[in-house]
Tab-separated table of C-alpha atoms and ligand atoms in Angstrom:
chain	number	residue	atom	x	y	z
A	10	MET	CA	-17.377	-5.066	27.657
A	11	SER	CA	-18.149	-8.032	25.442
A	12	LEU	CA	-21.229	-8.093	23.235
A	13	GLU	CA	-22.461	-11.057	25.228
A	14	ASN	CA	-22.419	-8.901	28.372
A	15	ARG	CA	-24.323	-6.169	26.651
A	16	TYR	CA	-27.013	-8.627	25.731
A	17	SER	CA	-27.260	-10.582	28.931
A	18	ARG	CA	-27.777	-7.316	30.734
A	19	LEU	CA	-30.215	-6.027	28.162
A	20	THR	CA	-32.354	-9.068	28.420
A	21	THR	CA	-32.115	-9.804	32.117
A	22	HIS	CA	-31.963	-6.516	33.963
A	23	ASP	CA	-35.091	-5.701	35.853
A	24	SER	CA	-33.763	-3.573	38.629
A	25	GLN	CA	-33.100	0.147	38.600
A	26	THR	CA	-29.995	-0.404	40.671
A	27	MET	CA	-28.388	-2.737	38.151
A	28	LEU	CA	-25.530	-1.177	36.238
A	29	LEU	CA	-26.668	-0.130	32.786
A	30	ASN	CA	-24.543	-0.266	29.687
A	31	LYS	CA	-23.791	3.127	28.215
A	32	SER	CA	-26.382	2.951	25.418
A	33	GLU	CA	-29.088	2.157	27.965
A	34	TYR	CA	-27.926	4.966	30.205
A	35	LEU	CA	-27.758	7.448	27.331
A	36	PHE	CA	-31.102	6.378	25.906
A	37	ASN	CA	-32.773	6.903	29.289
A	38	LYS	CA	-31.155	10.313	29.579
A	39	ALA	CA	-31.913	11.306	25.965
A	40	GLN	CA	-35.618	10.668	26.454
A	41	LYS	CA	-35.701	13.385	29.085
A	42	PHE	CA	-34.652	16.015	26.558
A	43	ILE	CA	-35.341	14.743	23.040
A	44	PRO	CA	-38.672	13.330	21.775
A	45	GLY	CA	-38.260	9.566	22.059
A	46	GLY	CA	-34.552	10.113	22.703
A	47	VAL	CA	-33.718	10.402	19.006
A	48	ASN	CA	-33.491	13.100	16.372
A	49	SER	CA	-35.058	10.914	13.684
A	50	PRO	CA	-37.627	8.199	14.440
A	51	ALA	CA	-36.065	5.439	12.325
A	52	ARG	CA	-33.198	5.359	14.843
A	53	ALA	CA	-35.400	4.508	17.821
A	54	PHE	CA	-35.444	0.697	17.300
A	55	LYS	CA	-39.257	0.826	17.417
A	56	SER	CA	-39.738	-2.005	14.983
A	57	VAL	CA	-37.042	-4.260	16.424
A	58	GLY	CA	-37.459	-3.342	20.086
A	59	GLY	CA	-34.695	-2.858	22.634
A	60	VAL	CA	-32.327	0.018	23.116
A	61	PRO	CA	-30.793	1.889	20.176
A	62	VAL	CA	-27.028	1.593	20.077
A	63	PHE	CA	-25.310	4.909	20.805
A	64	PHE	CA	-22.175	5.269	18.715
A	65	LYS	CA	-19.091	7.298	19.322
A	66	LYS	CA	-16.849	6.673	16.327
A	67	ALA	CA	-16.420	4.755	13.100
A	68	LYS	CA	-13.723	4.086	10.575
A	69	GLY	CA	-14.303	2.428	7.213
A	70	SER	CA	-16.977	-0.224	7.805
A	71	VAL	CA	-16.364	-0.659	11.517
A	72	ILE	CA	-18.542	1.328	13.872
A	73	THR	CA	-17.868	1.531	17.626
A	74	ASP	CA	-20.487	2.065	20.303
A	75	GLU	CA	-20.174	4.023	23.521
A	76	ASP	CA	-19.119	0.859	25.380
A	77	GLY	CA	-16.325	0.155	22.924
A	78	ASN	CA	-18.137	-2.701	21.101
A	79	GLU	CA	-17.288	-2.891	17.402
A	80	PHE	CA	-19.816	-3.713	14.690
A	81	ILE	CA	-19.590	-4.263	10.941
A	82	ASP	CA	-21.793	-1.528	9.555
A	83	TYR	CA	-24.464	-2.103	6.894
A	84	VAL	CA	-26.324	1.143	7.612
A	85	GLY	CA	-23.627	3.557	6.537
A	86	SER	CA	-25.541	6.482	8.061
A	87	TRP	CA	-28.489	5.310	5.908
A	88	GLY	CA	-26.531	5.694	2.701
A	89	PRO	CA	-23.959	8.482	2.646
A	90	MET	CA	-20.948	6.377	3.662
A	91	ILE	CA	-20.368	4.630	0.349
A	92	LEU	CA	-16.608	5.053	0.797
A	93	GLY	CA	-16.695	4.137	4.465
A	94	HIS	CA	-16.724	6.271	7.593
A	95	ALA	CA	-14.098	8.952	8.076
A	96	PHE	CA	-12.951	8.662	4.454
A	97	PRO	CA	-9.592	10.509	4.709
A	98	PRO	CA	-10.141	12.992	1.811
A	99	VAL	CA	-13.513	13.994	3.325
A	100	VAL	CA	-12.006	14.429	6.795
A	101	LYS	CA	-9.178	16.553	5.400
A	102	ALA	CA	-11.505	18.641	3.225
A	103	VAL	CA	-13.744	19.432	6.201
A	104	GLN	CA	-10.778	20.284	8.417
A	105	ASP	CA	-9.220	22.551	5.803
A	106	ALA	CA	-12.480	24.308	4.958
A	107	SER	CA	-13.358	24.975	8.575
A	108	PHE	CA	-10.275	27.176	9.027
A	109	ASN	CA	-11.726	29.568	6.445
A	110	SER	CA	-15.126	29.820	8.212
A	111	THR	CA	-18.018	27.397	8.276
A	112	SER	CA	-20.489	29.665	6.482
A	113	PHE	CA	-20.614	32.945	4.601
A	114	GLY	CA	-24.248	33.126	3.498
A	115	ALA	CA	-22.763	34.406	0.234
A	116	PRO	CA	-21.619	32.695	-2.966
A	117	THR	CA	-18.365	30.734	-3.110
A	118	GLU	CA	-16.331	29.126	-5.871
A	119	LEU	CA	-16.832	25.752	-4.177
A	120	GLU	CA	-20.529	25.846	-5.098
A	121	ILE	CA	-19.669	26.240	-8.776
A	122	GLU	CA	-17.228	23.327	-8.545
A	123	MET	CA	-19.957	21.214	-6.982
A	124	ALA	CA	-22.541	22.159	-9.630
A	125	GLU	CA	-20.054	21.411	-12.423
A	126	LEU	CA	-19.141	18.051	-10.927
A	127	VAL	CA	-22.794	17.070	-10.474
A	128	GLN	CA	-23.480	17.942	-14.101
A	129	GLN	CA	-20.453	15.941	-15.234
A	130	MET	CA	-21.692	12.887	-13.344
A	131	VAL	CA	-25.420	13.350	-14.060
A	132	PRO	CA	-25.601	15.029	-17.459
A	133	ASN	CA	-29.308	15.958	-17.483
A	134	VAL	CA	-28.806	18.143	-14.407
A	135	GLU	CA	-28.299	21.337	-16.372
A	136	ARG	CA	-28.952	23.494	-13.320
A	137	VAL	CA	-28.700	22.460	-9.682
A	138	ARG	CA	-29.626	24.166	-6.410
A	139	MET	CA	-27.999	23.014	-3.182
A	140	VAL	CA	-30.105	22.587	-0.034
A	141	ASN	CA	-29.547	21.011	3.385
A	142	SER	CA	-31.320	17.650	3.238
A	143	GLY	CA	-33.137	15.212	1.007
A	144	THR	CA	-36.408	16.390	2.524
A	145	GLU	CA	-35.747	19.958	1.427
A	146	ALA	CA	-34.691	18.784	-2.013
A	147	CYS	CA	-37.939	16.864	-2.581
A	148	MET	CA	-40.186	19.596	-1.165
A	149	SER	CA	-38.499	22.140	-3.403
A	150	ALA	CA	-38.611	19.958	-6.519
A	151	VAL	CA	-42.362	19.527	-6.133
A	152	ARG	CA	-42.852	23.276	-5.669
A	153	VAL	CA	-40.814	23.883	-8.824
A	154	ALA	CA	-42.881	21.337	-10.759
A	155	ARG	CA	-46.068	23.053	-9.613
A	156	GLY	CA	-44.724	26.495	-10.490
A	157	TYR	CA	-43.574	25.298	-13.897
A	158	THR	CA	-46.748	23.488	-14.896
A	159	GLY	CA	-49.322	25.621	-13.063
A	160	LYS	CA	-50.889	22.328	-11.883
A	161	GLU	CA	-51.496	21.349	-8.280
A	162	LYS	CA	-51.609	17.615	-7.683
A	163	ILE	CA	-48.743	15.166	-7.389
A	164	ILE	CA	-48.637	11.407	-7.731
A	165	LYS	CA	-46.388	9.457	-5.379
A	166	PHE	CA	-46.143	5.763	-4.579
A	167	GLU	CA	-47.279	3.978	-1.474
A	168	GLY	CA	-44.269	3.013	0.666
A	169	ASN	CA	-41.900	5.441	-1.070
A	170	TYR	CA	-40.412	8.057	1.219
A	171	HIS	CA	-39.368	11.530	0.138
A	172	GLY	CA	-38.561	13.034	3.511
A	173	HIS	CA	-40.983	14.567	5.940
A	174	GLY	CA	-42.502	17.336	3.829
A	175	ASP	CA	-46.275	17.486	4.477
A	176	ALA	CA	-47.259	16.365	0.994
A	177	PHE	CA	-45.179	13.199	1.278
A	178	LEU	CA	-46.497	11.941	4.597
A	179	ILE	CA	-49.482	10.223	3.118
A	180	LYS	CA	-48.850	6.479	2.934
A	181	ALA	CA	-45.103	7.086	3.339
A	182	GLY	CA	-42.300	4.561	3.851
A	183	SER	CA	-39.180	4.517	6.078
A	184	GLY	CA	-39.586	5.615	9.720
A	185	ALA	CA	-43.240	6.488	9.133
A	186	LEU	CA	-43.897	2.915	8.086
A	187	THR	CA	-41.686	1.512	10.835
A	188	LEU	CA	-43.829	3.313	13.390
A	189	GLY	CA	-46.965	2.003	11.694
A	190	LYS	CA	-48.039	5.589	10.944
A	191	PRO	CA	-47.581	6.047	7.221
A	192	SER	CA	-49.906	9.063	7.250
A	193	SER	CA	-49.131	11.747	9.798
A	194	PRO	CA	-51.434	13.923	11.890
A	195	GLY	CA	-50.555	17.579	11.322
A	196	VAL	CA	-50.922	17.274	7.584
A	197	THR	CA	-53.985	19.297	6.562
A	198	LYS	CA	-56.819	17.876	4.488
A	199	GLY	CA	-55.982	20.542	1.908
A	200	THR	CA	-52.466	19.150	1.489
A	201	ALA	CA	-53.612	15.551	1.565
A	202	LYS	CA	-56.121	16.092	-1.232
A	203	ASP	CA	-53.316	17.135	-3.593
A	204	THR	CA	-51.266	13.983	-2.956
A	205	LEU	CA	-52.405	11.006	-4.991
A	206	ASN	CA	-51.023	7.567	-4.189
A	207	ALA	CA	-50.317	4.915	-6.787
A	208	ASP	CA	-48.923	1.411	-6.344
A	209	TYR	CA	-45.227	0.863	-7.004
A	210	ASN	CA	-44.499	-1.219	-10.105
A	211	ASP	CA	-48.105	-0.816	-11.209
A	212	LEU	CA	-48.470	1.427	-14.267
A	213	PRO	CA	-52.259	0.986	-14.599
A	214	SER	CA	-52.680	2.490	-11.106
A	215	VAL	CA	-50.815	5.585	-12.333
A	216	GLU	CA	-52.767	5.771	-15.590
A	217	LYS	CA	-55.997	5.654	-13.636
A	218	LEU	CA	-54.998	8.616	-11.465
A	219	LEU	CA	-53.774	10.632	-14.422
A	220	LYS	CA	-57.037	10.049	-16.232
A	221	LYS	CA	-59.159	10.953	-13.247
A	222	ASN	CA	-57.157	14.132	-12.589
A	223	LYS	CA	-56.572	15.053	-16.204
A	224	GLY	CA	-54.728	18.337	-16.675
A	225	ASN	CA	-54.026	18.758	-12.980
A	226	VAL	CA	-51.055	16.541	-12.150
A	227	ALA	CA	-47.899	18.637	-11.815
A	228	ALA	CA	-45.496	15.816	-11.051
A	229	ILE	CA	-44.939	12.139	-10.528
A	230	ILE	CA	-42.292	11.616	-7.861
A	231	LEU	CA	-40.733	8.254	-7.045
A	232	GLU	CA	-37.666	6.457	-5.830
A	233	PRO	CA	-36.457	4.808	-9.062
A	234	VAL	CA	-35.258	1.953	-6.866
A	235	ALA	CA	-37.303	2.007	-3.671
A	236	GLY	CA	-35.188	1.880	-0.526
A	237	ASN	CA	-37.645	2.953	2.132
A	238	MET	CA	-39.807	-0.162	2.201
A	239	GLY	CA	-36.723	-2.295	1.949
A	240	CYS	CA	-34.967	-2.384	-1.393
A	241	ILE	CA	-37.447	-2.890	-4.234
A	242	PRO	CA	-36.294	-2.587	-7.837
A	243	PRO	CA	-38.441	-1.195	-10.625
A	244	GLU	CA	-39.774	-3.979	-12.835
A	245	PRO	CA	-38.875	-3.899	-16.527
A	246	GLY	CA	-41.005	-1.278	-18.265
A	247	PHE	CA	-42.083	0.552	-15.104
A	248	LEU	CA	-39.706	3.531	-15.357
A	249	GLU	CA	-40.071	3.611	-19.149
A	250	GLY	CA	-43.852	3.650	-18.758
A	251	LEU	CA	-43.739	6.521	-16.272
A	252	ARG	CA	-41.479	8.502	-18.597
A	253	LYS	CA	-43.982	8.013	-21.416
A	254	LEU	CA	-46.988	8.905	-19.288
A	255	CYS	CA	-45.314	12.086	-18.045
A	256	ASP	CA	-44.551	13.142	-21.616
A	257	GLU	CA	-48.131	12.461	-22.708
A	258	HIS	CA	-49.673	14.348	-19.773
A	259	GLU	CA	-47.143	17.202	-19.603
A	260	THR	CA	-46.327	16.139	-16.087
A	261	VAL	CA	-42.865	16.586	-14.564
A	262	LEU	CA	-41.113	13.302	-13.783
A	263	ILE	CA	-39.126	13.607	-10.551
A	264	PHE	CA	-36.666	10.900	-9.556
A	265	ASP	CA	-35.889	10.987	-5.864
A	266	GLU	CA	-32.288	9.813	-5.988
A	267	VAL	CA	-31.547	10.678	-2.376
A	268	MET	CA	-30.581	7.028	-1.793
A	269	THR	CA	-29.684	5.913	-5.303
A	270	GLY	CA	-27.854	9.011	-6.553
A	271	PHE	CA	-24.103	8.426	-6.986
A	272	ARG	CA	-24.656	4.949	-5.476
A	273	LEU	CA	-26.081	2.775	-8.234
A	274	ALA	CA	-23.742	4.361	-10.768
A	275	ARG	CA	-21.994	7.714	-11.117
A	276	GLY	CA	-25.215	8.977	-12.681
A	277	GLY	CA	-27.397	7.062	-10.205
A	278	ALA	CA	-30.498	5.115	-11.185
A	279	GLN	CA	-30.975	7.329	-14.244
A	280	GLU	CA	-27.719	6.075	-15.722
A	281	ARG	CA	-28.224	2.511	-14.569
A	282	PHE	CA	-31.665	2.180	-16.188
A	283	ASN	CA	-31.072	4.765	-18.924
A	284	ILE	CA	-34.302	6.602	-18.117
A	285	TRP	CA	-33.918	10.318	-17.626
A	286	ALA	CA	-36.219	12.325	-15.389
A	287	ASP	CA	-37.065	16.022	-15.696
A	288	LEU	CA	-36.009	16.816	-12.149
A	289	VAL	CA	-33.784	14.825	-9.809
A	290	THR	CA	-33.278	15.139	-6.069
A	291	PHE	CA	-30.152	14.181	-4.162
A	292	GLY	CA	-29.056	13.809	-0.548
A	293	LYS	CA	-26.848	11.463	1.475
A	294	ILE	CA	-23.774	10.685	-0.710
A	295	ILE	CA	-23.650	14.186	-2.210
A	296	GLY	CA	-22.745	15.587	1.220
A	297	GLY	CA	-20.145	13.031	2.268
A	298	GLY	CA	-22.011	12.679	5.585
A	299	LEU	CA	-22.719	16.371	6.098
A	300	PRO	CA	-26.305	17.697	5.896
A	301	VAL	CA	-26.663	18.279	2.174
A	302	GLY	CA	-29.335	17.842	-0.452
A	303	ALA	CA	-29.787	19.148	-3.965
A	304	PHE	CA	-32.385	19.328	-6.698
A	305	GLY	CA	-31.777	19.951	-10.335
A	306	GLY	CA	-32.682	19.136	-13.888
A	307	LYS	CA	-33.552	20.718	-17.175
A	308	LYS	CA	-32.629	24.398	-17.468
A	309	GLU	CA	-36.070	25.218	-18.816
A	310	ILE	CA	-37.697	23.919	-15.627
A	311	MET	CA	-35.056	25.100	-13.160
A	312	ASP	CA	-35.322	28.627	-14.576
A	313	VAL	CA	-38.565	29.076	-12.656
A	314	VAL	CA	-36.476	29.077	-9.441
A	315	ALA	CA	-35.809	32.477	-7.785
A	316	PRO	CA	-33.995	34.734	-8.501
A	317	VAL	CA	-34.335	33.824	-12.215
A	318	GLY	CA	-38.004	32.935	-11.899
A	319	PRO	CA	-40.858	33.379	-9.441
A	320	VAL	CA	-40.713	30.089	-7.466
A	321	TYR	CA	-39.154	30.926	-4.126
A	322	GLN	CA	-36.590	28.688	-2.461
A	323	ALA	CA	-33.775	29.738	-0.132
A	324	GLY	CA	-31.495	28.728	2.763
A	325	THR	CA	-28.918	30.471	4.946
A	326	LEU	CA	-26.646	27.423	5.107
A	327	SER	CA	-27.324	26.108	1.606
A	328	GLY	CA	-24.093	25.405	-0.241
A	329	ASN	CA	-22.000	26.216	2.831
A	330	PRO	CA	-18.261	25.640	2.400
A	331	LEU	CA	-17.963	22.729	4.828
A	332	ALA	CA	-20.719	20.776	3.162
A	333	MET	CA	-19.465	21.566	-0.336
A	334	SER	CA	-15.924	20.535	0.566
A	335	ALA	CA	-17.037	17.220	2.041
A	336	GLY	CA	-19.299	16.497	-0.920
A	337	LEU	CA	-16.666	17.448	-3.460
A	338	ALA	CA	-14.114	15.155	-1.806
A	339	GLN	CA	-16.509	12.203	-1.866
A	340	LEU	CA	-18.024	12.764	-5.320
A	341	GLY	CA	-14.548	13.540	-6.636
A	342	ALA	CA	-13.329	10.106	-5.550
A	343	LEU	CA	-16.345	8.388	-7.115
A	344	GLU	CA	-15.840	10.324	-10.342
A	345	LYS	CA	-12.138	9.504	-10.462
A	346	TYR	CA	-12.400	5.825	-9.565
A	347	PRO	CA	-15.474	4.354	-11.302
A	348	GLU	CA	-14.105	0.873	-10.551
A	349	ILE	CA	-15.472	1.435	-7.030
A	350	TYR	CA	-18.927	0.655	-8.426
A	351	VAL	CA	-17.725	-2.652	-9.877
A	352	ASP	CA	-16.070	-3.577	-6.590
A	353	LEU	CA	-19.186	-2.661	-4.598
A	354	GLU	CA	-21.462	-4.648	-6.862
A	355	GLU	CA	-19.198	-7.707	-6.693
A	356	LYS	CA	-19.159	-7.538	-2.912
A	357	THR	CA	-22.938	-7.168	-2.720
A	358	GLU	CA	-23.440	-10.087	-5.087
A	359	TYR	CA	-21.047	-12.181	-3.008
A	360	LEU	CA	-23.073	-11.372	0.089
A	361	LYS	CA	-26.332	-12.191	-1.691
A	362	LYS	CA	-25.041	-15.491	-3.098
A	363	ASN	CA	-23.722	-16.693	0.243
A	364	LEU	CA	-26.738	-15.524	2.224
A	365	THR	CA	-28.863	-17.407	-0.288
A	366	ASN	CA	-26.914	-20.596	0.458
A	367	VAL	CA	-27.406	-20.069	4.189
A	368	LEU	CA	-31.130	-19.405	3.832
A	369	ASN	CA	-31.595	-22.435	1.611
A	370	LYS	CA	-29.657	-24.596	4.073
A	371	HIS	CA	-32.100	-23.554	6.798
A	372	GLU	CA	-35.061	-24.150	4.443
A	373	LEU	CA	-36.408	-20.732	5.238
A	374	ASP	CA	-38.943	-18.683	3.278
A	375	TYR	CA	-37.162	-15.578	2.075
A	376	HIS	CA	-36.902	-13.131	-0.755
A	377	MET	CA	-33.832	-11.009	-1.424
A	378	ASN	CA	-33.784	-7.875	-3.573
A	379	GLN	CA	-30.509	-6.375	-4.688
A	380	VAL	CA	-29.601	-3.519	-6.989
A	381	GLY	CA	-25.942	-2.478	-7.036
A	382	SER	CA	-24.866	-1.978	-3.442
A	383	MET	CA	-28.411	-1.856	-2.037
A	384	ILE	CA	-29.821	-5.104	-0.710
A	385	SER	CA	-32.724	-6.286	1.472
A	386	LEU	CA	-33.606	-9.620	2.978
A	387	PHE	CA	-37.336	-10.191	3.436
A	388	PHE	CA	-38.681	-13.142	5.387
A	389	THR	CA	-41.467	-14.210	3.059
A	390	LYS	CA	-41.841	-16.688	0.247
A	391	GLU	CA	-43.527	-14.143	-2.029
A	392	LYS	CA	-41.689	-11.856	-4.387
A	393	VAL	CA	-41.528	-8.364	-2.862
A	394	ARG	CA	-42.361	-5.825	-5.568
A	395	ASP	CA	-44.492	-3.204	-3.808
A	396	PHE	CA	-45.667	-1.880	-0.461
A	397	LYS	CA	-48.177	-4.671	0.036
A	398	GLY	CA	-45.445	-7.268	-0.389
A	399	ALA	CA	-43.029	-5.440	1.926
A	400	ASN	CA	-45.691	-5.102	4.557
A	401	SER	CA	-46.653	-8.754	4.591
A	402	THR	CA	-43.248	-10.220	5.453
A	403	ASP	CA	-42.483	-11.916	8.773
A	404	GLN	CA	-41.502	-8.890	10.824
A	405	GLN	CA	-41.232	-10.870	14.051
A	406	PHE	CA	-38.575	-13.092	12.466
A	407	PHE	CA	-36.716	-10.008	11.219
A	408	LYS	CA	-36.764	-8.526	14.699
A	409	GLN	CA	-35.157	-11.598	16.252
A	410	PHE	CA	-32.724	-11.963	13.355
A	411	PHE	CA	-31.686	-8.318	13.743
A	412	HIS	CA	-30.850	-8.773	17.435
A	413	GLU	CA	-29.002	-12.051	16.888
A	414	MET	CA	-26.908	-10.315	14.223
A	415	LEU	CA	-26.266	-7.349	16.520
A	416	LYS	CA	-25.088	-9.735	19.238
A	417	ARG	CA	-22.599	-11.120	16.739
A	418	GLY	CA	-21.258	-7.682	15.846
A	419	ILE	CA	-23.269	-7.003	12.688
A	420	TYR	CA	-25.155	-3.706	12.550
A	421	LEU	CA	-28.088	-3.935	10.127
A	422	PRO	CA	-30.741	-1.259	9.604
A	423	PRO	CA	-33.078	-1.591	12.599
A	424	SER	CA	-36.186	-2.056	10.470
A	425	PRO	CA	-37.315	-4.448	7.750
A	426	PHE	CA	-38.409	-1.344	5.801
A	427	GLU	CA	-34.915	-0.035	5.159
A	428	SER	CA	-32.338	-1.068	2.595
A	429	TRP	CA	-28.886	-2.215	3.646
A	430	PHE	CA	-26.136	-0.025	2.182
A	431	LEU	CA	-22.729	-1.496	1.446
A	432	ALA	CA	-19.496	0.494	1.492
A	433	ASN	CA	-16.381	-0.316	-0.482
A	434	THR	CA	-14.444	-0.520	2.806
A	435	LEU	CA	-16.169	-3.831	3.563
A	436	THR	CA	-13.618	-6.589	3.127
A	437	TYR	CA	-14.371	-10.164	2.053
A	438	GLU	CA	-13.347	-11.185	5.560
A	439	MET	CA	-16.087	-8.927	6.955
A	440	LEU	CA	-18.593	-10.313	4.463
A	441	ASP	CA	-17.662	-13.859	5.508
A	442	LYS	CA	-18.093	-12.905	9.144
A	443	THR	CA	-21.525	-11.506	8.280
A	444	ILE	CA	-22.503	-14.684	6.440
A	445	ALA	CA	-21.368	-16.869	9.348
A	446	ALA	CA	-23.287	-14.629	11.759
A	447	ALA	CA	-26.403	-14.955	9.592
A	448	ASP	CA	-26.040	-18.740	9.608
A	449	GLU	CA	-25.856	-18.839	13.414
A	450	SER	CA	-28.553	-16.187	13.878
A	451	ILE	CA	-31.049	-17.921	11.642
A	452	GLY	CA	-30.338	-21.216	13.408
A	453	VAL	CA	-31.034	-19.600	16.769
A	454	VAL	CA	-34.216	-17.796	15.648
A	455	LYS	CA	-35.520	-20.873	13.876
A	456	SER	CA	-35.030	-23.146	16.834
A	457	ALA	CA	-36.674	-20.602	19.142
A	458	SER	CA	-39.763	-20.240	16.959
B	22	HOZ	N1	-35.012	8.379	6.642
B	22	HOZ	C1	-33.836	7.665	6.889
B	22	HOZ	C2	-33.930	6.265	6.431
B	22	HOZ	N2	-34.656	6.009	5.286
B	22	HOZ	C3	-33.488	7.616	8.346
B	22	HOZ	C4	-32.801	8.806	8.791
B	22	HOZ	C5	-32.193	8.684	10.176
B	22	HOZ	O1	-32.844	8.223	11.084
B	22	HOZ	O2	-31.065	9.064	10.331
């Protein structure tokens, strides 16, 4: 089926008897068994409308839907696929490991290899604990910070997203923002009162909270480059200022590097900006596409974690051999070939430069943020530096742009509040195709509006 067919049917069908494409059929069926038909809300196309694409396979940067349509992928499973889908060493590592059992619930040598490799790549991670997702990593890091300091409150930033732990679902980003519900019912008032929200890139807002809650802030947690309200870089001095404030107030600085870890450099945002947190959380790339997260940092702090210390944290599948093998294969490649980061950055800059030309040609209001291989296009003339900025872009234009791009075989994140993630398997030919598609798409959306 051609993409054109998919779309003509999507936009014109109004009869139950009309043949559905496979994504439509599967989405209808999924909703009978799964809340909203998806296992994570950001996938539901709520902010762009229409039917989520159901995929069946991917290789490198080409992802194929259930109808056999191929798309150039800028989602990369929301970050993990920095080396492209089905990266052969990851596939082989998973296959090999599975023959020896998928889980022991007991220690393995692979876990030590992983911990050593993480420390090699991110030197301030003196101790690391493996978990099963970025959410778990962030929840655990905050518990550790509380146990270590004996303080209760945390400061986070509006529009940042640290997974779906209760404490983080107050003014959160990502899917929560996409659904227009940044604060979730089900979070108790007790939990909410311990989460303080500051404005991203605004040090005075942090200072104010620290002053007001003097002696009771256990941690400041943030995405050092925000990726869950679109990509928003830290302004000069912001990370430095937070480091200083944490030292002054004996507050643990937690960098949520679930998106940025092993992506912006081998040592993530910490290495890129040369600001070192006390605790760091990981997810996505560290698992090579398997469900993996990790938190780690200074030995002195991590020693509060059970069984060394009293702060409890556990998991039957944590550090399981399949996940460790996949992660080791992917991190191993990034460690061995640091030129991948140069290549990725060049490709992302090429995309940015050429999209800029297209946007200027169409005399459109836009703002593009890019750090390494993370990039976001916002339809606004203002600089986007915080949640307020991200939330005041032209979301209707994005929605139409997204669908025009999809029609032309380009799969972007289905929300203006998510970063695009590039993989080194993207070729310049694919980038050129993307740029041409953007040119056409913008032309179409502009003339329709
Ligand atoms: N929270 C992820 C994006 N920031 C989305 C996860 C998913 O839907 O797979």
